[in-house]
Tab-separated table of C-alpha atoms in Angstrom:
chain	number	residue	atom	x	y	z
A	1	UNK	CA	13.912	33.308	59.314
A	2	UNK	CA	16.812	35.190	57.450
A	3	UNK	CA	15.714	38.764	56.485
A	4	UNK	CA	16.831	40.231	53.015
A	5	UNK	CA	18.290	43.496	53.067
A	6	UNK	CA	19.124	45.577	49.828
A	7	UNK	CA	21.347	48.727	50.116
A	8	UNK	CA	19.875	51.740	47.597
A	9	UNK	CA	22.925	50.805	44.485
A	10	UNK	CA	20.932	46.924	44.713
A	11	UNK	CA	17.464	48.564	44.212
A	12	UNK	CA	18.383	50.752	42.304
A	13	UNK	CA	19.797	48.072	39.855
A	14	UNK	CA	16.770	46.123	39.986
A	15	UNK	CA	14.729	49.406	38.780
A	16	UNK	CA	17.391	50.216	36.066
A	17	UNK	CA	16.433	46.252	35.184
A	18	UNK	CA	12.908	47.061	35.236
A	19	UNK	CA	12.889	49.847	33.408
A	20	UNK	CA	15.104	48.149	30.382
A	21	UNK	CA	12.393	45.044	30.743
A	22	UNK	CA	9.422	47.387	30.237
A	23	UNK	CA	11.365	49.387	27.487
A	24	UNK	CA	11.970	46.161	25.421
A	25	UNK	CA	8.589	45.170	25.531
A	26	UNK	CA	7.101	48.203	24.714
A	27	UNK	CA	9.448	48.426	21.832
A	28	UNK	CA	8.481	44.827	20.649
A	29	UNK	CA	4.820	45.607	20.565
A	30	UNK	CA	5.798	48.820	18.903
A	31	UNK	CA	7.333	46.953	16.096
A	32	UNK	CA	4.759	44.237	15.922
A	33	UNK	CA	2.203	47.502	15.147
A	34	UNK	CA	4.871	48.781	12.934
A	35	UNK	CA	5.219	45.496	10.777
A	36	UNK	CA	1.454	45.202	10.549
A	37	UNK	CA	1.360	48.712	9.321
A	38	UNK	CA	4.283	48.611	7.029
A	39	UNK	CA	2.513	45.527	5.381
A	40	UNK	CA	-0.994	47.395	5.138
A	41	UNK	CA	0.991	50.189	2.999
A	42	UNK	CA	3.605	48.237	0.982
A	43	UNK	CA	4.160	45.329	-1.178
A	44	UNK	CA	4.163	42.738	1.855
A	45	UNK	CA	1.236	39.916	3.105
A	46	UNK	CA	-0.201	39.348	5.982
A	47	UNK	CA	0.080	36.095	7.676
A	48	UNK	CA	-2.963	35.843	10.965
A	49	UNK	CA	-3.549	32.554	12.850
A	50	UNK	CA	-7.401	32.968	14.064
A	51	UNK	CA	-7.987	30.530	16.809
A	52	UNK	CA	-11.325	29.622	17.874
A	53	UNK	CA	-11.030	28.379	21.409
A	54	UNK	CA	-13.420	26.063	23.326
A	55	UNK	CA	-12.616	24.581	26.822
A	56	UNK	CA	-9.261	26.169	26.770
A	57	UNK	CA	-8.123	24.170	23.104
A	58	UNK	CA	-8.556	25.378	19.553
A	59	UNK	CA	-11.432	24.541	18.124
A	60	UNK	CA	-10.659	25.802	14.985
A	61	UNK	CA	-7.400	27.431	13.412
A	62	UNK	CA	-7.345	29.284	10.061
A	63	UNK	CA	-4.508	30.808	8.925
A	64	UNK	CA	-5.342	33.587	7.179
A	65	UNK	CA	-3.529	34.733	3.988
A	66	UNK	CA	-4.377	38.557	3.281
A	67	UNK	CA	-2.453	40.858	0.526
A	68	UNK	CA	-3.243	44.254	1.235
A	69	UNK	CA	-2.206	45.509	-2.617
A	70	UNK	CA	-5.068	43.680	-4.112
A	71	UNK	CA	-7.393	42.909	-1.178
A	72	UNK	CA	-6.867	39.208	-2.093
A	73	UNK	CA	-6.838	36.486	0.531
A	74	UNK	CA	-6.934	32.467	1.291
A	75	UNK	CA	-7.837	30.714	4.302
A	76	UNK	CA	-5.793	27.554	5.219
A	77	UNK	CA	-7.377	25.174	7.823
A	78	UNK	CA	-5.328	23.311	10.306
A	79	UNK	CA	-7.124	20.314	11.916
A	80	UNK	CA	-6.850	20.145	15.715
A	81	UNK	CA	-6.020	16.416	15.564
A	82	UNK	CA	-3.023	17.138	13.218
A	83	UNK	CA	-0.503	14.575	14.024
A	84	UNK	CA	3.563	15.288	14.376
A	85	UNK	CA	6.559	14.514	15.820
A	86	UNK	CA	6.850	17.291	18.699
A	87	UNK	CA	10.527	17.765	19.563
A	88	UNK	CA	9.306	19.671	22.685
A	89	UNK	CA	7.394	17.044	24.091
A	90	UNK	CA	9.732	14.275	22.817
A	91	UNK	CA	6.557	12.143	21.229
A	92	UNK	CA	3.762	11.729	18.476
A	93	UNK	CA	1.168	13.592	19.392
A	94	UNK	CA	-1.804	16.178	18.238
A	95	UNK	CA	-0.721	19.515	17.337
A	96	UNK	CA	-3.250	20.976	19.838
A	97	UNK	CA	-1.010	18.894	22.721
A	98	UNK	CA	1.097	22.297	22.635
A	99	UNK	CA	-1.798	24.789	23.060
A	100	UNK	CA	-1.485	26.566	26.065
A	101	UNK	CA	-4.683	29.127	26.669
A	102	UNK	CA	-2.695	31.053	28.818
A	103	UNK	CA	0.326	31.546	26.202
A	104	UNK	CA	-0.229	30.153	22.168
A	105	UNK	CA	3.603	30.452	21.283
A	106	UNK	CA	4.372	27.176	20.765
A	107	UNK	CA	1.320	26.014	19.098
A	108	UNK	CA	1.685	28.923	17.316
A	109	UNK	CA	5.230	27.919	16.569
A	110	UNK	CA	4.660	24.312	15.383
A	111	UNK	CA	1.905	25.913	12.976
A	112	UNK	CA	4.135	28.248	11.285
A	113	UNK	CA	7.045	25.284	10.716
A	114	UNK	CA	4.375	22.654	9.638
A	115	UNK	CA	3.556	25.826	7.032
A	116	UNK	CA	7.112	26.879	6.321
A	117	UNK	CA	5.858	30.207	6.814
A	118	UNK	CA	6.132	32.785	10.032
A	119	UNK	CA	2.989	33.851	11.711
A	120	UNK	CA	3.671	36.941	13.492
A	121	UNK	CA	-0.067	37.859	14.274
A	122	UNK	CA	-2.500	36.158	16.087
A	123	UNK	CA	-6.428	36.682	17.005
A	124	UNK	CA	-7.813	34.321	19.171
A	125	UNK	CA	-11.843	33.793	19.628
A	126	UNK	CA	-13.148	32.469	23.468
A	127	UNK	CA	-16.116	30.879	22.818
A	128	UNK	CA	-18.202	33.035	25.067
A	129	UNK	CA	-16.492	35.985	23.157
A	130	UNK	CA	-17.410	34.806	19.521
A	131	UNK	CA	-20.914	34.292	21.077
A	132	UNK	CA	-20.820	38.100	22.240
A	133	UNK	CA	-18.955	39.370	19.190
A	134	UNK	CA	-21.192	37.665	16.575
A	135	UNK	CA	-24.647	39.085	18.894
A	136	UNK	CA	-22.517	42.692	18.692
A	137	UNK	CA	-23.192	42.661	15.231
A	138	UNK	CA	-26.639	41.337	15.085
A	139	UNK	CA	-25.807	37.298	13.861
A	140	UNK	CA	-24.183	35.832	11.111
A	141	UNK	CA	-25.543	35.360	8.001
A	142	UNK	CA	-25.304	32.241	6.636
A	143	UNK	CA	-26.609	30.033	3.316
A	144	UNK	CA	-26.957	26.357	4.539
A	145	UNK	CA	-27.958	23.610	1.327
A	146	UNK	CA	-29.603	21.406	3.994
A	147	UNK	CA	-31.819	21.624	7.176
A	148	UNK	CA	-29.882	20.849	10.011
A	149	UNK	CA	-31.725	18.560	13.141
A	150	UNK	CA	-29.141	17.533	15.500
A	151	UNK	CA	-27.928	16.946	19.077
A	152	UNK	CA	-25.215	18.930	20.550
A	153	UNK	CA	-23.443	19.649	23.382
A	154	UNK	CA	-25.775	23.191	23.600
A	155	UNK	CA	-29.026	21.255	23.305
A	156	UNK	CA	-30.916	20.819	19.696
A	157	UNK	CA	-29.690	22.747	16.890
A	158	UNK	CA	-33.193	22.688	14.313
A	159	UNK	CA	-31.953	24.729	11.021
A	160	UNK	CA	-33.775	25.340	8.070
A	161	UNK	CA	-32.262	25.137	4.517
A	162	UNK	CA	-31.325	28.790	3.033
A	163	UNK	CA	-30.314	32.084	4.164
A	164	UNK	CA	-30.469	32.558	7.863
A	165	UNK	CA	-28.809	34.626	10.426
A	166	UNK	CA	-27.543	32.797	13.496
A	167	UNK	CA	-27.388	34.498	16.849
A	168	UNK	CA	-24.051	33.604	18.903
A	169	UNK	CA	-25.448	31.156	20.845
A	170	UNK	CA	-26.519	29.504	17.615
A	171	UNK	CA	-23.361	30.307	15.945
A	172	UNK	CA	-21.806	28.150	18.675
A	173	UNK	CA	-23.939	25.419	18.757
A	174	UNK	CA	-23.445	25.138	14.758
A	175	UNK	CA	-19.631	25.404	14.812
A	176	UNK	CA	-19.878	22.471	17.386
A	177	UNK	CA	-21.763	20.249	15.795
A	178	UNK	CA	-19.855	17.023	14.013
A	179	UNK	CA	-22.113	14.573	12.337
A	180	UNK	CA	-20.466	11.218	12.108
A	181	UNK	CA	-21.380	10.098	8.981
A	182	UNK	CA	-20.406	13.595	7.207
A	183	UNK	CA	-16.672	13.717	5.754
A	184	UNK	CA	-14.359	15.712	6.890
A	185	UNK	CA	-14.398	17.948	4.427
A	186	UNK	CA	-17.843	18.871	4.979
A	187	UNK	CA	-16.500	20.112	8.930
A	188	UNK	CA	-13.617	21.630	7.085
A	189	UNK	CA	-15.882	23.642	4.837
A	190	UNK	CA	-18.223	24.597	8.268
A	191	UNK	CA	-15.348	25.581	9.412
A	192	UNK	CA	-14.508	28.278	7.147
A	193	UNK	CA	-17.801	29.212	6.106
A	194	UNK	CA	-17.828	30.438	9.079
A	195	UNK	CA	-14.701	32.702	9.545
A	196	UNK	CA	-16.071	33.963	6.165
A	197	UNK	CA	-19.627	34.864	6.992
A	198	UNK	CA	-17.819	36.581	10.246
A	199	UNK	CA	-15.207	38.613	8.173
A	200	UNK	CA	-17.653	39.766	5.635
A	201	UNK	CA	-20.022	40.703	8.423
A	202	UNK	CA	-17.579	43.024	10.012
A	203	UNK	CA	-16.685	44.412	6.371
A	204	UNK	CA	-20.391	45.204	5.728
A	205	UNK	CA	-20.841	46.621	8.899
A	206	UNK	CA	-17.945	48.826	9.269
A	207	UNK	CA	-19.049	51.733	9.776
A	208	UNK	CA	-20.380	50.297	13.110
A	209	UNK	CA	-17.935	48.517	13.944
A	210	UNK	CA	-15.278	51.124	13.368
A	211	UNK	CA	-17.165	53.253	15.932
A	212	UNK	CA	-15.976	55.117	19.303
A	213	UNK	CA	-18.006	53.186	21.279
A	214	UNK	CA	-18.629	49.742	19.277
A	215	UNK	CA	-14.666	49.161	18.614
A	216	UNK	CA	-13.609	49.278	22.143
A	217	UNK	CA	-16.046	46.251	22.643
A	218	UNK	CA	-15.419	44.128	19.461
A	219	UNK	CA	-11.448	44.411	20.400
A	220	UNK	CA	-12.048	43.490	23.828
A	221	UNK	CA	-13.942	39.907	22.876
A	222	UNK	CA	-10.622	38.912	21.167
A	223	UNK	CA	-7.126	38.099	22.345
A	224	UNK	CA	-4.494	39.116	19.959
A	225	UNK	CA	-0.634	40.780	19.931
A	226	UNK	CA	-1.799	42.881	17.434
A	227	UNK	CA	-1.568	46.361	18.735
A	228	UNK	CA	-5.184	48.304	18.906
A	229	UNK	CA	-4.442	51.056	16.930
A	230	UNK	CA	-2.863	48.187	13.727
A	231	UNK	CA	-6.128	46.082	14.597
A	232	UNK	CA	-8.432	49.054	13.651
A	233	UNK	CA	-6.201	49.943	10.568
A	234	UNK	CA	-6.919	46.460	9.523
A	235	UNK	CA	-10.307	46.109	9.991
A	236	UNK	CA	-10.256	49.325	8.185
A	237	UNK	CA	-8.803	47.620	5.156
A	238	UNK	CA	-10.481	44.505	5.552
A	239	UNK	CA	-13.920	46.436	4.283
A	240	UNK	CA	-12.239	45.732	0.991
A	241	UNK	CA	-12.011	42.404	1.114
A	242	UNK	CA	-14.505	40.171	-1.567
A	243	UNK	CA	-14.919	37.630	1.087
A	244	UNK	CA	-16.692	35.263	-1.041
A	245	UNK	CA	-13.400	35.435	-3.561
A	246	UNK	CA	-11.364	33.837	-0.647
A	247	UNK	CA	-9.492	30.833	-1.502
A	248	UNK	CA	-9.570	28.142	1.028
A	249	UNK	CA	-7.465	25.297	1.457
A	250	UNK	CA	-7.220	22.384	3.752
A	251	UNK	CA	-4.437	19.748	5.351
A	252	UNK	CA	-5.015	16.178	3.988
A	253	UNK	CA	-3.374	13.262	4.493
A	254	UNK	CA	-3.807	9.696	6.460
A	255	UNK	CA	-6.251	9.442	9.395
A	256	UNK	CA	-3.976	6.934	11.870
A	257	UNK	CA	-4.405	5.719	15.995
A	258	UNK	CA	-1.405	6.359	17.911
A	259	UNK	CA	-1.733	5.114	21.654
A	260	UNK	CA	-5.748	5.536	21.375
A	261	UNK	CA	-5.942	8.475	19.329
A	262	UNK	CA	-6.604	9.202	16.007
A	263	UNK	CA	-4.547	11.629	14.670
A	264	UNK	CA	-4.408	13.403	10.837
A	265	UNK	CA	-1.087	12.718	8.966
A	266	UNK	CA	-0.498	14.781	6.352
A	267	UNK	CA	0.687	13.426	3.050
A	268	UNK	CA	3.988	13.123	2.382
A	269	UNK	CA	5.814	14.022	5.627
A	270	UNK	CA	3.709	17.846	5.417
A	271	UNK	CA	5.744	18.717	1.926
A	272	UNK	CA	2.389	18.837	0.783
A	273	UNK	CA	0.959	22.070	3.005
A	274	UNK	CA	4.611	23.578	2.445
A	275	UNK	CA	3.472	22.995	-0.970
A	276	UNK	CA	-0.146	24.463	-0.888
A	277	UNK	CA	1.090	27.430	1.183
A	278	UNK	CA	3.944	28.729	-1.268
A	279	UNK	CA	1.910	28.236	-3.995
A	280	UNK	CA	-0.688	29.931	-2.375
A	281	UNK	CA	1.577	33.046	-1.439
A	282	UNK	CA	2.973	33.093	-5.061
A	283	UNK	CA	-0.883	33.415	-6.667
A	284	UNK	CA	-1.344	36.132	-4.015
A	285	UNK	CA	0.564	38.549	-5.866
A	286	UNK	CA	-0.111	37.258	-9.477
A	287	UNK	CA	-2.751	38.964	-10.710
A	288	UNK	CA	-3.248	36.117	-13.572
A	289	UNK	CA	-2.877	33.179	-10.958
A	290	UNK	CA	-5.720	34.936	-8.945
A	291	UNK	CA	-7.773	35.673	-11.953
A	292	UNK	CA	-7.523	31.746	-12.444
A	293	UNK	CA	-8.081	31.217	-8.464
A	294	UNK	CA	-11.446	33.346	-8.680
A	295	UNK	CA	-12.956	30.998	-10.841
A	296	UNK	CA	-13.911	27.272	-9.902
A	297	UNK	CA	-12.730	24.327	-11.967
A	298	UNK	CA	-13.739	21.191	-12.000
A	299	UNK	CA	-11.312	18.215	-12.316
A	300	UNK	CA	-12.023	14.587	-13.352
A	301	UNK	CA	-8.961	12.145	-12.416
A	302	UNK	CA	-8.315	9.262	-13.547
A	303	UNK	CA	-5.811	6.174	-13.613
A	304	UNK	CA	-3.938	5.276	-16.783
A	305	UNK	CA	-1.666	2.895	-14.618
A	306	UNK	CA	-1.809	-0.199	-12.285
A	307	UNK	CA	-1.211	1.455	-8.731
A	308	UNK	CA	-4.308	0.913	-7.015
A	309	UNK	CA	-6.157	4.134	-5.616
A	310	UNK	CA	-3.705	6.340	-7.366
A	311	UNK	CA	-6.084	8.354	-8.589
A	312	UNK	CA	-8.371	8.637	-5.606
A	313	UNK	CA	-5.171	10.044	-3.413
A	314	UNK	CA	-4.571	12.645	-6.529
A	315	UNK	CA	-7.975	13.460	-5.497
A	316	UNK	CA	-6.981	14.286	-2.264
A	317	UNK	CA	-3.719	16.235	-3.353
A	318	UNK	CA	-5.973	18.776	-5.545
A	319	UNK	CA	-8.683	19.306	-3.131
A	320	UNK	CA	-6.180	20.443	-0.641
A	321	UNK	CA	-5.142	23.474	-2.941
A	322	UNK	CA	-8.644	24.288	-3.286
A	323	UNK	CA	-9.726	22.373	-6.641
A	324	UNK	CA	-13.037	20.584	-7.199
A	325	UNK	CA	-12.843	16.791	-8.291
A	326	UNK	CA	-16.264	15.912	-9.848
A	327	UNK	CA	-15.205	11.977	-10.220
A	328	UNK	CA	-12.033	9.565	-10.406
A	329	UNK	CA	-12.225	6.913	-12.028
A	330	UNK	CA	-9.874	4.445	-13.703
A	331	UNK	CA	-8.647	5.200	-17.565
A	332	UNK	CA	-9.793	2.928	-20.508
A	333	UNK	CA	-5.630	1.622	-20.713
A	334	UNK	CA	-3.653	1.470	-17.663
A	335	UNK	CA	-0.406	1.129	-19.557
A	336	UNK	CA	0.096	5.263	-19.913
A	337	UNK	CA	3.682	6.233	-20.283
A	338	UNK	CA	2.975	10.291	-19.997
A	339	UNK	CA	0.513	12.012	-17.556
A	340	UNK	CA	-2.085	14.036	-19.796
A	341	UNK	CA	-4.050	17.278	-18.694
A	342	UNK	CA	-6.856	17.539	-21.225
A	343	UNK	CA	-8.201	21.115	-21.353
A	344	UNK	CA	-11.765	20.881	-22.584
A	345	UNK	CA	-12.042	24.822	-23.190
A	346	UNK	CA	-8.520	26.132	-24.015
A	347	UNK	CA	-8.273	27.593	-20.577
A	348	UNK	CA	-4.202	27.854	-20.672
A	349	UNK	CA	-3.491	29.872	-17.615
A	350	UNK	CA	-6.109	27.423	-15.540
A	351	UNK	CA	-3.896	24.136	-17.391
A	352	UNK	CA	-0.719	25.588	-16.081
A	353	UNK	CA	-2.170	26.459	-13.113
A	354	UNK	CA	-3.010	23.251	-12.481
A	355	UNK	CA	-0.292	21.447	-13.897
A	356	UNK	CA	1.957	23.374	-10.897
A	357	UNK	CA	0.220	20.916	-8.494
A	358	UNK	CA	1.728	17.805	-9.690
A	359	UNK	CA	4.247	19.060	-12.147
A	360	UNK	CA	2.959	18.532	-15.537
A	361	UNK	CA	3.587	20.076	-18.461
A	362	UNK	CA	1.921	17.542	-20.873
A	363	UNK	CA	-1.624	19.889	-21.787
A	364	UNK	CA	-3.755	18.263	-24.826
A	365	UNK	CA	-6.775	20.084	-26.144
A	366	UNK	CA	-9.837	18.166	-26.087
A	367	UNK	CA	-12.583	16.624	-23.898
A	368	UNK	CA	-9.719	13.322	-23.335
A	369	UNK	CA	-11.847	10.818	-25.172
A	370	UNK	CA	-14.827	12.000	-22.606
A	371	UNK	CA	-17.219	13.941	-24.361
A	372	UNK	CA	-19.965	13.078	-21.591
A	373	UNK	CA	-17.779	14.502	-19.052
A	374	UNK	CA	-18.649	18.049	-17.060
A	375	UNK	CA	-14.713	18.433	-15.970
A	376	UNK	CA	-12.868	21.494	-17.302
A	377	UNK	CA	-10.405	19.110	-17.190
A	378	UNK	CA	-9.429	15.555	-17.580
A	379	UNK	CA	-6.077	14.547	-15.755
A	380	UNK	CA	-5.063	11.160	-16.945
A	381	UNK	CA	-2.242	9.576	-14.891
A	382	UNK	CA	0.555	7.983	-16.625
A	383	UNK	CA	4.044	5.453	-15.317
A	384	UNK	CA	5.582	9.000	-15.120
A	385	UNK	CA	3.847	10.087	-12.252
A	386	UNK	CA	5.209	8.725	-8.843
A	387	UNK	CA	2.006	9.898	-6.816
A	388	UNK	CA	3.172	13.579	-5.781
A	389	UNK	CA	4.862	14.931	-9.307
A	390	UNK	CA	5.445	13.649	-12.655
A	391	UNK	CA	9.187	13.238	-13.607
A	392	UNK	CA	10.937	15.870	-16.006
């Protein structure tokens, strides 16, 4: 066997190359810190992919949309069964098919250009460290409408309707739980609830969790490239936060099996998230938009043309930008030229707000015809409307 020599110049190359290695990365991590803090104390938002990881794949993934200026925020939710092209793996396949425990850049990656929008900070949640983080601070605190009895893989979960406070063991059990016959939104809005009830638990707790000795351990449980020293700053800020003001969001679009799998396409080639998202960061920083965003509408929809289910995948559209449809239904005529928004209580901001979604600038005042309707508003859809936006 050949022996390798190196004369001192060779190692001492190799250390020079060390040395430069270590020096960029430092410097990276330096600036990642830096950003963070430079968007903390200026006119800049936050974009942080949480990850919830079981059994080495995301079990959940909420981007999280936080502007420090007004301590306003949204939560986006990206279904693991998200199906796209992946250039890197030269096939149709689950965005999760990219998730590597061991490195999340390129899941990370695919996120932020499904999104149209970088995602330079990352936490990531082990189960067995959400269980210890959420026992840290004492259980989660939760409001559930119904009793929950059902098998999982943890054993039995038996909940009771109301406030409660789960343990992490219980918090874990919950978050796994799917019931078949429930619609995906209803795991969607699990989903959150829970990143909610945890972020508003470490903002009422802060003082705690801020602590010497407490901190140490709640920043050990996670797995994130944000720097300690930027991760306390924004806990720090995130006491400010009215968690129950967050706006959350969700991907839609066409549930379809692709060699066995069922995989989520979203509607209209994923213009629709790029969609939700810059919208989303616009009403950020409007303080009117978010005034409108703090409040919950309700929208009736309803078919004033012959295109079958057009007003049930309208549905669809809204409740991915956050918006409650009470009903859809078809239109007395379904010969409408125009697509009319009918604001029942002169809400103009909210009408133009929601006008953005589809593109519609046709507001009537007025109930629509519908005065036994419980809508705010009454979105009839007319020839001009093409099933994403209405034409100019």
């Amino acid at each position: 066997m050949k022996h390798i020599t190196l004369d001192k110049s060779s190692i001492f190359l190799i250390l020079i190359i060390l040395f430069i290695t270590a020096c960029v990365g430092f410097l990276l991590l330096r600036l990642r810190a830096d950003s963070l803090d430079e968007a903390l104390k200026n006119d800049r938002i936050l974009n942080i992919a949480i990850v919830v990881e079981k059994a080495g794949k995301p079990a959940a993934t909420e981007i999280f949309f936080y502007y420090p200026m007004n301590q306003r925020g949204a939560l986006l939710d990206v279904p693991a069964e998200t199906g796209l092209i992946l250039k890197s793996l030269n096939r149709v396949d689950r965005i999760d098919a990219l998730y590597d425990p061991g490195s999340p850049k390129a899941y990370l990656e695919e996120v932020s250009r499904l999104i149209d929008s970088p995602l330079p900070f990352y936490i990531i949640l082990r189960e067995s460290g959400l269980i210890e983080l959420v026992d840290l601070l004492d259980g989660l605190p939760l409001f559930l409408p119904n009793p929950v009895d059902a098998q999982t893989p943890y054993g039995r979960i038996l909940l009771p309707s109301g406030s409660v406070v789960l343990d992490g063991s219980k918090i874990s059990a919950f978050s796994s739980w799917s019931d078949p016959e429930s619609p995906e939104l209803e795991r969607v809005e699990r989903r959150q609830r829970l990143l909610q009830a945890l972020i508003k638990r470490i903002g009422d707790r802060q003082e705690y969790v801020l602590s010497k000795t407490v901190f140490p351990e709640i920043s050990r449980r996670m797995r994130t490239n944000i720097e300690p020293d930027a991760l306390y700053r924004l806990v720090e800020r995130l006491g400010g936060l009215d968690v129950d003001r967050l706006v959350t969001q969700r991907i839609t679009g066409n549930y379809r099996s692709v060699d066995g799998a069922t995989l989520l396409f979203p509607h209209y080639d994923g213009s629709l998230v790029k969609d939700i998202v810059k919208q989303t960061l616009n009403a950020l920083v409007n303080a009117d938009s978010f005034a409108v965003a703090d409040k919950v509408f309700t929208i009736e929809i309803l078919n004033g043309t012959t295109i079958r289910g057009l007003a049930g995948k309208t549905a669809e559209i809204f409740q991915s930008f956050g918006y409650e449809v009470g009903s859809v239904d078809n239109a007395e005529s379904q010969d409408l030229a125009r697509t009319i928004i009918y604001d029942r209580y002169s809400n103009g901001e909210a009408a133009r707000t929601i006008g953005n979604v589809i593109r519609c600038r046709n507001v009537v005042p007025g109930d629509g015809g519908r005065p036994e309707s419980f809508a705010d508003f009454t979105i009839v859809l007319g020839r001009d409307f093409d099933g994403r936006f209405c034409a100019d």
